Amino acid sequence: MDTQGNASSFSFSAPQDWALHAPLSAVPAAVNHRLNQYLSASLQEFWGINPLFTQAIEVMGDFIVGGGKRVRPTFAWAGIRAGLESSGTSTAKASSRSQEEPTELANGFLSAISAFEFIQACALIHDDIVDQSDTRRGHPTVHREFERHHRDRKWLGSSEHYGISQAILIGDLALAWADDLLLDSGLSTQRLHQCRHAWRAMRTEVIGGQILDIAVEASGTENVDHAWDVIKYKTASYTVARPLHVGAALAGASEELIEFLRTIGEDIGVAFQLRDDQLGVFGDPAVTGKPSGDDLRTGKRTVLIDSALEMGTEAQATQLREGLGNVTDEADVDELRSIIRDSGAAAHIETLITQKSERAIAHIHEAGLSKELTEELENYARRLTERSR
């Protein structure tokens, strides 16, 4: 990784092919480029604190750049492009009118959308603690990694507690750095002010959704409405609707366009999470990187599970209820899968995914976007909602 100044110097260079008209497909590589720059600069800036802190930054960096679809930055970039297009002029002219050099503006936007990945890192690191997960993307979770460090060094106290404690702090650091990367992006004060409400709301909503998720799990409620609330705030808003909102606001889009994009985002986000729920039960572990029937093993209450409890016979509901979280082998997984299929819940969720995604795509075509962005956004939405991992 090339180190360029310190993390708040605004001196990062963008990839050569990055510009205001860059396609959505260019986002993952460009964001990885910026994340590597920022992490390298931060490592240099804070090197003198202590080698143990340096190690923590390295673990966080490996976690962030080691995987992920870059979904949130991609939708934020779609929002930016939609906002710039809404002026009715080219992106170059739209930026020059406000005396912003297009290359520098694109570079600032890249930092802003990359900031989403630090929020995502915080959410995933903390989520893995809550779910007591051992692996993510085929590698040890952050708290398990630090647990191993403690155990290998034969330090005092509980290795498990040490790992959890360090992972909590690393997640907190990632959340702080998300704000730093956005605020130090080099974008104008006006642009940052325009996105402030959406950014703040998104952070609160995802944490609120997580709090609700934990409470619903602990309460044992089988009310599918509660599962829908978790989807709305923990996933749909945070993953798609708010990134579109933040991006559009940064670009100075009208409130009308922002609301239209949020409506699109909520439908895509719900379909995205419902697909995730399906994969959590029926996904191929060789593709998903998660254990077979992962949600059945952990007893996770999702819309799919709660729908099966509601739609199935009394005998099916009793068997499913007793089996959730009590899976001992693959035969148990297969049995619970059969119950969910036979209840009609799996087919019901597939219908909902189709309805939500098709409605979102119809709205994409009604949003007044350019032909290029319309096609890109439609293809991306289909890819996310029809995915196998």
Tab-separated table of C-alpha atoms in Angstrom:
chain	number	residue	atom	x	y	z
A	1	MET	CA	0.000	0.000	0.000
A	2	ASP	CA	1.306	3.446	-0.894
A	3	THR	CA	1.240	5.913	1.988
A	4	GLN	CA	0.411	9.487	1.057
A	5	GLY	CA	0.603	12.012	3.859
A	6	ASN	CA	-1.726	11.554	6.791
A	7	ALA	CA	-5.308	10.398	6.812
A	8	SER	CA	-6.774	13.912	6.887
A	9	SER	CA	-4.572	15.571	4.267
A	10	PHE	CA	-7.021	15.300	1.313
A	11	SER	CA	-3.948	14.347	-0.755
A	12	PHE	CA	-5.102	10.945	-1.916
A	13	SER	CA	-5.035	10.367	-5.645
A	14	ALA	CA	-7.988	8.715	-7.340
A	15	PRO	CA	-7.636	5.840	-9.825
A	16	GLN	CA	-6.966	7.104	-13.337
A	17	ASP	CA	-10.341	5.935	-14.636
A	18	TRP	CA	-12.325	7.534	-11.802
A	19	ALA	CA	-14.481	10.487	-12.873
A	20	LEU	CA	-17.916	11.980	-12.276
A	21	HIS	CA	-19.342	9.750	-15.004
A	22	ALA	CA	-17.689	6.547	-13.722
A	23	PRO	CA	-20.028	3.545	-14.023
A	24	LEU	CA	-21.387	1.720	-10.985
A	25	SER	CA	-19.182	-1.240	-11.888
A	26	ALA	CA	-16.094	0.906	-11.225
A	27	VAL	CA	-17.055	1.583	-7.608
A	28	PRO	CA	-15.695	-1.538	-5.834
A	29	ALA	CA	-12.165	-1.204	-7.232
A	30	ALA	CA	-12.089	2.569	-6.687
A	31	VAL	CA	-13.350	2.214	-3.107
A	32	ASN	CA	-10.763	-0.486	-2.390
A	33	HIS	CA	-8.124	1.904	-3.721
A	34	ARG	CA	-9.272	4.684	-1.395
A	35	LEU	CA	-9.635	2.386	1.628
A	36	ASN	CA	-6.086	1.119	1.172
A	37	GLN	CA	-4.826	4.701	0.947
A	38	TYR	CA	-6.700	5.778	4.059
A	39	LEU	CA	-5.700	2.749	6.131
A	40	SER	CA	-2.066	3.074	5.087
A	41	ALA	CA	-2.021	6.780	5.965
A	42	SER	CA	-3.733	6.120	9.295
A	43	LEU	CA	-1.230	3.393	10.108
A	44	GLN	CA	1.602	5.843	9.504
A	45	GLU	CA	-0.113	8.645	11.433
A	46	PHE	CA	-0.742	6.569	14.560
A	47	TRP	CA	2.310	4.308	14.386
A	48	GLY	CA	3.866	5.883	17.473
A	49	ILE	CA	1.047	5.119	19.910
A	50	ASN	CA	1.954	1.472	20.518
A	51	PRO	CA	2.584	-1.665	18.433
A	52	LEU	CA	-0.541	-3.241	19.941
A	53	PHE	CA	-2.652	-0.396	18.561
A	54	THR	CA	-0.902	-0.728	15.217
A	55	GLN	CA	-1.859	-4.392	15.209
A	56	ALA	CA	-5.486	-3.453	15.870
A	57	ILE	CA	-5.469	-1.113	12.858
A	58	GLU	CA	-3.968	-3.871	10.715
A	59	VAL	CA	-6.631	-6.362	11.795
A	60	MET	CA	-9.357	-3.828	11.007
A	61	GLY	CA	-7.738	-3.076	7.658
A	62	ASP	CA	-7.538	-6.734	6.700
A	63	PHE	CA	-11.194	-7.132	7.629
A	64	ILE	CA	-12.313	-4.131	5.571
A	65	VAL	CA	-10.296	-4.704	2.407
A	66	GLY	CA	-10.469	-8.498	2.591
A	67	GLY	CA	-13.977	-8.834	1.224
A	68	GLY	CA	-17.391	-7.319	0.771
A	69	LYS	CA	-19.532	-6.352	-2.189
A	70	ARG	CA	-19.241	-2.545	-1.651
A	71	VAL	CA	-23.020	-2.351	-1.969
A	72	ARG	CA	-23.487	0.838	0.055
A	73	PRO	CA	-20.800	2.867	-1.764
A	74	THR	CA	-22.253	1.692	-5.072
A	75	PHE	CA	-25.734	2.924	-4.215
A	76	ALA	CA	-24.285	6.160	-2.846
A	77	TRP	CA	-22.503	6.665	-6.168
A	78	ALA	CA	-25.767	6.007	-7.996
A	79	GLY	CA	-27.350	8.719	-5.842
A	80	ILE	CA	-24.536	11.137	-6.660
A	81	ARG	CA	-24.829	10.535	-10.385
A	82	ALA	CA	-28.616	10.891	-10.217
A	83	GLY	CA	-28.249	14.179	-8.359
A	84	LEU	CA	-25.705	15.543	-10.819
A	85	GLU	CA	-27.854	14.510	-13.778
A	86	SER	CA	-30.925	16.179	-12.319
A	87	SER	CA	-29.449	19.582	-13.146
A	88	GLY	CA	-30.014	18.768	-16.809
A	89	THR	CA	-26.407	19.482	-17.768
A	90	SER	CA	-23.266	17.409	-18.088
A	91	THR	CA	-21.415	16.516	-14.914
A	92	ALA	CA	-18.472	18.639	-15.971
A	93	LYS	CA	-20.621	21.735	-16.459
A	94	ALA	CA	-22.631	21.039	-13.316
A	95	SER	CA	-19.491	21.087	-11.251
A	96	SER	CA	-17.864	24.061	-12.964
A	97	ARG	CA	-20.910	26.226	-12.297
A	98	SER	CA	-20.103	26.045	-8.590
A	99	GLN	CA	-16.374	26.552	-9.263
A	100	GLU	CA	-15.545	22.959	-8.370
A	101	GLU	CA	-12.975	21.226	-10.534
A	102	PRO	CA	-14.543	17.955	-11.808
A	103	THR	CA	-11.540	15.740	-11.050
A	104	GLU	CA	-11.239	17.043	-7.501
A	105	LEU	CA	-14.988	16.767	-6.986
A	106	ALA	CA	-14.979	13.140	-8.147
A	107	ASN	CA	-12.064	12.452	-5.805
A	108	GLY	CA	-13.927	13.999	-2.879
A	109	PHE	CA	-17.019	11.970	-3.684
A	110	LEU	CA	-14.870	8.820	-3.702
A	111	SER	CA	-13.768	9.457	-0.118
A	112	ALA	CA	-17.352	10.162	0.907
A	113	ILE	CA	-18.760	6.930	-0.512
A	114	SER	CA	-15.813	4.927	0.841
A	115	ALA	CA	-16.774	6.056	4.341
A	116	PHE	CA	-19.754	3.690	4.183
A	117	GLU	CA	-17.358	0.750	4.398
A	118	PHE	CA	-16.142	1.847	7.831
A	119	ILE	CA	-19.730	1.944	9.094
A	120	GLN	CA	-20.244	-1.489	7.571
A	121	ALA	CA	-17.101	-2.771	9.282
A	122	CYS	CA	-18.388	-1.521	12.634
A	123	ALA	CA	-21.773	-3.149	12.039
A	124	LEU	CA	-20.323	-6.503	10.993
A	125	ILE	CA	-17.685	-6.687	13.733
A	126	HIS	CA	-20.268	-5.953	16.408
A	127	ASP	CA	-22.851	-8.197	14.718
A	128	ASP	CA	-20.431	-11.126	14.832
A	129	ILE	CA	-20.027	-10.606	18.578
A	130	VAL	CA	-23.786	-10.491	19.106
A	131	ASP	CA	-24.306	-13.618	16.978
A	132	GLN	CA	-21.315	-15.386	18.567
A	133	SER	CA	-20.025	-16.125	15.071
A	134	ASP	CA	-16.702	-17.879	14.609
A	135	THR	CA	-16.138	-17.060	10.946
A	136	ARG	CA	-16.988	-14.488	8.316
A	137	ARG	CA	-16.120	-14.818	4.636
A	138	GLY	CA	-14.289	-18.028	5.475
A	139	HIS	CA	-11.957	-16.354	7.996
A	140	PRO	CA	-12.036	-15.993	11.798
A	141	THR	CA	-14.207	-13.126	12.993
A	142	VAL	CA	-12.376	-10.185	14.550
A	143	HIS	CA	-13.217	-11.158	18.125
A	144	ARG	CA	-12.054	-14.731	17.489
A	145	GLU	CA	-8.837	-13.414	15.933
A	146	PHE	CA	-8.034	-11.398	19.050
A	147	GLU	CA	-9.081	-14.300	21.231
A	148	ARG	CA	-6.411	-16.344	19.436
A	149	HIS	CA	-3.813	-13.604	19.943
A	150	HIS	CA	-4.473	-13.639	23.686
A	151	ARG	CA	-4.368	-17.421	23.907
A	152	ASP	CA	-1.180	-17.769	21.822
A	153	ARG	CA	0.631	-15.235	24.013
A	154	LYS	CA	-0.572	-16.921	27.198
A	155	TRP	CA	-1.762	-13.599	28.617
A	156	LEU	CA	-3.722	-13.230	31.835
A	157	GLY	CA	-7.503	-13.484	32.076
A	158	SER	CA	-10.109	-14.829	29.696
A	159	SER	CA	-9.086	-15.076	26.038
A	160	GLU	CA	-12.739	-14.928	25.002
A	161	HIS	CA	-13.421	-11.743	26.963
A	162	TYR	CA	-10.231	-10.151	25.620
A	163	GLY	CA	-11.243	-10.903	22.039
A	164	ILE	CA	-14.718	-9.455	22.512
A	165	SER	CA	-13.358	-6.344	24.240
A	166	GLN	CA	-10.856	-5.591	21.486
A	167	ALA	CA	-13.397	-6.214	18.731
A	168	ILE	CA	-15.876	-3.811	20.338
A	169	LEU	CA	-13.214	-1.104	20.381
A	170	ILE	CA	-12.135	-1.770	16.801
A	171	GLY	CA	-15.752	-1.491	15.703
A	172	ASP	CA	-15.998	1.811	17.563
A	173	LEU	CA	-12.839	3.023	15.832
A	174	ALA	CA	-14.253	2.082	12.438
A	175	LEU	CA	-17.402	4.099	13.163
A	176	ALA	CA	-15.285	7.119	14.137
A	177	TRP	CA	-13.170	6.821	11.013
A	178	ALA	CA	-16.295	6.720	8.857
A	179	ASP	CA	-17.083	10.250	10.011
A	180	ASP	CA	-13.447	11.292	9.574
A	181	LEU	CA	-13.265	10.044	5.993
A	182	LEU	CA	-16.505	11.813	5.079
A	183	LEU	CA	-15.688	15.098	6.806
A	184	ASP	CA	-12.089	15.110	5.533
A	185	SER	CA	-13.108	14.218	1.978
A	186	GLY	CA	-12.332	17.695	0.691
A	187	LEU	CA	-15.939	18.289	-0.330
A	188	SER	CA	-17.348	21.735	0.316
A	189	THR	CA	-19.005	22.617	3.605
A	190	GLN	CA	-22.254	23.110	1.708
A	191	ARG	CA	-22.187	19.597	0.251
A	192	LEU	CA	-21.372	18.046	3.615
A	193	HIS	CA	-24.180	20.011	5.244
A	194	GLN	CA	-26.607	18.777	2.578
A	195	CYS	CA	-25.976	15.134	3.502
A	196	ARG	CA	-25.746	15.622	7.277
A	197	HIS	CA	-29.339	14.650	8.072
A	198	ALA	CA	-29.264	11.491	5.941
A	199	TRP	CA	-25.876	10.426	7.327
A	200	ARG	CA	-26.960	10.909	10.934
A	201	ALA	CA	-30.285	9.164	10.366
A	202	MET	CA	-28.581	6.197	8.733
A	203	ARG	CA	-26.194	5.629	11.646
A	204	THR	CA	-29.028	5.799	14.173
A	205	GLU	CA	-31.348	3.593	12.123
A	206	VAL	CA	-28.869	0.756	11.682
A	207	ILE	CA	-28.037	0.708	15.393
A	208	GLY	CA	-31.731	0.952	16.234
A	209	GLY	CA	-32.414	-1.966	13.922
A	210	GLN	CA	-29.716	-4.000	15.635
A	211	ILE	CA	-31.131	-3.188	19.078
A	212	LEU	CA	-34.563	-4.263	17.871
A	213	ASP	CA	-33.120	-7.441	16.347
A	214	ILE	CA	-31.502	-8.453	19.640
A	215	ALA	CA	-34.668	-7.686	21.604
A	216	VAL	CA	-36.872	-9.656	19.201
A	217	GLU	CA	-34.536	-12.661	19.400
A	218	ALA	CA	-34.446	-12.553	23.202
A	219	SER	CA	-38.206	-12.113	23.597
A	220	GLY	CA	-39.005	-15.192	21.536
A	221	THR	CA	-41.804	-13.333	19.773
A	222	GLU	CA	-43.157	-14.906	16.602
A	223	ASN	CA	-44.741	-11.709	15.329
A	224	VAL	CA	-43.634	-11.342	11.721
A	225	ASP	CA	-44.284	-7.582	11.923
A	226	HIS	CA	-41.317	-7.263	14.282
A	227	ALA	CA	-39.126	-9.102	11.785
A	228	TRP	CA	-40.289	-6.655	9.106
A	229	ASP	CA	-39.263	-3.722	11.332
A	230	VAL	CA	-35.791	-5.218	11.693
A	231	ILE	CA	-35.499	-5.514	7.903
A	232	LYS	CA	-36.665	-1.941	7.410
A	233	TYR	CA	-34.111	-0.302	9.671
A	234	LYS	CA	-31.221	-2.743	9.879
A	235	THR	CA	-31.052	-3.518	6.171
A	236	ALA	CA	-33.382	-1.747	3.735
A	237	SER	CA	-32.700	1.767	4.969
A	238	TYR	CA	-29.040	1.294	5.827
A	239	THR	CA	-28.039	-0.774	2.815
A	240	VAL	CA	-29.836	0.961	-0.037
A	241	ALA	CA	-32.261	3.792	0.780
A	242	ARG	CA	-29.964	5.944	2.919
A	243	PRO	CA	-26.860	5.484	0.733
A	244	LEU	CA	-28.919	6.663	-2.245
A	245	HIS	CA	-30.156	9.542	-0.069
A	246	VAL	CA	-26.669	10.518	1.116
A	247	GLY	CA	-25.276	10.414	-2.408
A	248	ALA	CA	-28.112	12.412	-3.919
A	249	ALA	CA	-27.913	14.981	-1.121
A	250	LEU	CA	-24.157	15.372	-1.633
A	251	ALA	CA	-24.865	16.098	-5.302
A	252	GLY	CA	-27.510	18.694	-4.433
A	253	ALA	CA	-30.539	16.738	-5.660
A	254	SER	CA	-34.057	18.026	-5.103
A	255	GLU	CA	-36.193	16.681	-2.258
A	256	GLU	CA	-38.531	15.192	-4.851
A	257	LEU	CA	-35.750	13.149	-6.446
A	258	ILE	CA	-34.382	12.132	-3.048
A	259	GLU	CA	-37.767	10.795	-1.940
A	260	PHE	CA	-38.147	8.930	-5.230
A	261	LEU	CA	-34.712	7.336	-4.801
A	262	ARG	CA	-35.477	6.394	-1.211
A	263	THR	CA	-38.656	4.635	-2.315
A	264	ILE	CA	-36.631	2.688	-4.856
A	265	GLY	CA	-34.013	1.949	-2.222
A	266	GLU	CA	-36.470	0.644	0.340
A	267	ASP	CA	-37.886	-1.901	-2.108
A	268	ILE	CA	-34.456	-3.054	-3.276
A	269	GLY	CA	-33.245	-3.206	0.323
A	270	VAL	CA	-36.168	-5.357	1.444
A	271	ALA	CA	-35.727	-7.714	-1.524
A	272	PHE	CA	-31.988	-7.865	-0.792
A	273	GLN	CA	-32.583	-8.915	2.819
A	274	LEU	CA	-35.321	-11.395	1.930
A	275	ARG	CA	-32.854	-13.006	-0.475
A	276	ASP	CA	-30.357	-13.119	2.393
A	277	ASP	CA	-32.979	-14.832	4.559
A	278	GLN	CA	-33.516	-17.451	1.870
A	279	LEU	CA	-29.774	-18.041	1.592
A	280	GLY	CA	-29.509	-18.312	5.377
A	281	VAL	CA	-31.697	-21.417	5.162
A	282	PHE	CA	-31.241	-22.812	1.648
A	283	GLY	CA	-27.869	-21.364	0.566
A	284	ASP	CA	-24.947	-23.509	-0.565
A	285	PRO	CA	-22.158	-23.157	2.038
A	286	ALA	CA	-19.543	-23.508	-0.704
A	287	VAL	CA	-20.969	-20.336	-2.255
A	288	THR	CA	-22.170	-18.333	0.767
A	289	GLY	CA	-19.123	-19.028	2.956
A	290	LYS	CA	-21.490	-19.746	5.864
A	291	PRO	CA	-22.454	-23.085	7.447
A	292	SER	CA	-25.308	-24.991	5.832
A	293	GLY	CA	-28.647	-23.748	7.171
A	294	ASP	CA	-26.864	-21.104	9.221
A	295	ASP	CA	-30.047	-19.328	10.379
A	296	LEU	CA	-31.530	-22.671	11.452
A	297	ARG	CA	-28.449	-23.498	13.487
A	298	THR	CA	-28.445	-20.142	15.270
A	299	GLY	CA	-32.222	-19.963	15.652
A	300	LYS	CA	-32.345	-16.568	13.957
A	301	ARG	CA	-35.850	-15.130	13.636
A	302	THR	CA	-36.313	-13.771	10.136
A	303	VAL	CA	-39.354	-12.932	8.042
A	304	LEU	CA	-38.915	-16.328	6.368
A	305	ILE	CA	-38.877	-18.218	9.680
A	306	ASP	CA	-41.749	-16.263	11.216
A	307	SER	CA	-43.769	-16.672	8.016
A	308	ALA	CA	-43.258	-20.437	8.191
A	309	LEU	CA	-44.450	-20.435	11.807
A	310	GLU	CA	-47.557	-18.483	10.785
A	311	MET	CA	-48.325	-20.330	7.556
A	312	GLY	CA	-47.544	-23.892	8.605
A	313	THR	CA	-49.790	-26.376	10.375
A	314	GLU	CA	-49.720	-26.545	14.148
A	315	ALA	CA	-47.564	-29.665	13.964
A	316	GLN	CA	-45.135	-28.014	11.525
A	317	ALA	CA	-44.895	-24.881	13.668
A	318	THR	CA	-44.199	-26.943	16.792
A	319	GLN	CA	-41.489	-28.967	15.067
A	320	LEU	CA	-39.871	-25.858	13.572
A	321	ARG	CA	-40.032	-23.996	16.869
A	322	GLU	CA	-38.378	-26.869	18.720
A	323	GLY	CA	-35.716	-27.352	16.064
A	324	LEU	CA	-34.561	-23.745	15.683
A	325	GLY	CA	-31.185	-23.336	17.350
A	326	ASN	CA	-31.071	-27.032	18.241
A	327	VAL	CA	-29.598	-28.402	15.033
A	328	THR	CA	-27.027	-31.146	15.600
A	329	ASP	CA	-26.410	-32.515	12.106
A	330	GLU	CA	-27.238	-32.079	8.421
A	331	ALA	CA	-30.301	-34.304	8.751
A	332	ASP	CA	-31.797	-31.798	11.202
A	333	VAL	CA	-31.131	-28.981	8.730
A	334	ASP	CA	-32.814	-30.878	5.904
A	335	GLU	CA	-35.846	-31.632	8.068
A	336	LEU	CA	-36.354	-27.987	9.023
A	337	ARG	CA	-35.852	-26.908	5.419
A	338	SER	CA	-38.595	-29.294	4.356
A	339	ILE	CA	-40.971	-27.841	6.937
A	340	ILE	CA	-40.327	-24.314	5.668
A	341	ARG	CA	-40.860	-25.382	2.056
A	342	ASP	CA	-43.994	-27.373	2.848
A	343	SER	CA	-45.486	-24.490	4.846
A	344	GLY	CA	-45.423	-22.375	1.694
A	345	ALA	CA	-43.194	-19.746	3.320
A	346	ALA	CA	-40.248	-20.179	0.943
A	347	ALA	CA	-42.453	-19.685	-2.115
A	348	HIS	CA	-44.157	-16.743	-0.400
A	349	ILE	CA	-40.813	-15.030	0.201
A	350	GLU	CA	-39.753	-15.619	-3.414
A	351	THR	CA	-42.964	-13.936	-4.542
A	352	LEU	CA	-42.262	-10.965	-2.280
A	353	ILE	CA	-38.702	-10.674	-3.602
A	354	THR	CA	-40.015	-10.578	-7.159
A	355	GLN	CA	-42.726	-8.042	-6.313
A	356	LYS	CA	-40.362	-5.708	-4.441
A	357	SER	CA	-37.576	-5.870	-7.013
A	358	GLU	CA	-39.892	-5.432	-10.008
A	359	ARG	CA	-41.615	-2.469	-8.370
A	360	ALA	CA	-38.229	-0.880	-7.675
A	361	ILE	CA	-37.126	-1.437	-11.261
A	362	ALA	CA	-40.338	0.094	-12.579
A	363	HIS	CA	-39.669	3.164	-10.427
A	364	ILE	CA	-36.070	3.324	-11.663
A	365	HIS	CA	-37.443	3.701	-15.189
A	366	GLU	CA	-39.786	6.461	-13.994
A	367	ALA	CA	-37.123	8.459	-12.131
A	368	GLY	CA	-35.987	10.559	-15.082
A	369	LEU	CA	-32.436	9.216	-14.958
A	370	SER	CA	-30.174	8.943	-17.981
A	371	LYS	CA	-30.437	5.802	-20.077
A	372	GLU	CA	-26.991	4.712	-18.899
A	373	LEU	CA	-27.717	5.113	-15.182
A	374	THR	CA	-31.159	3.547	-15.536
A	375	GLU	CA	-29.677	0.425	-17.124
A	376	GLU	CA	-26.822	0.235	-14.626
A	377	LEU	CA	-29.101	0.626	-11.620
A	378	GLU	CA	-31.592	-1.928	-12.936
A	379	ASN	CA	-28.851	-4.485	-13.617
A	380	TYR	CA	-27.315	-3.926	-10.212
A	381	ALA	CA	-30.664	-4.294	-8.445
A	382	ARG	CA	-31.331	-7.550	-10.272
A	383	ARG	CA	-27.889	-8.873	-9.430
A	384	LEU	CA	-28.363	-8.220	-5.720
A	385	THR	CA	-31.845	-9.662	-5.443
A	386	GLU	CA	-31.164	-12.730	-7.608
A	387	ARG	CA	-27.771	-13.555	-6.090
A	388	SER	CA	-26.658	-16.920	-4.671
A	389	ARG	CA	-24.331	-15.546	-1.994
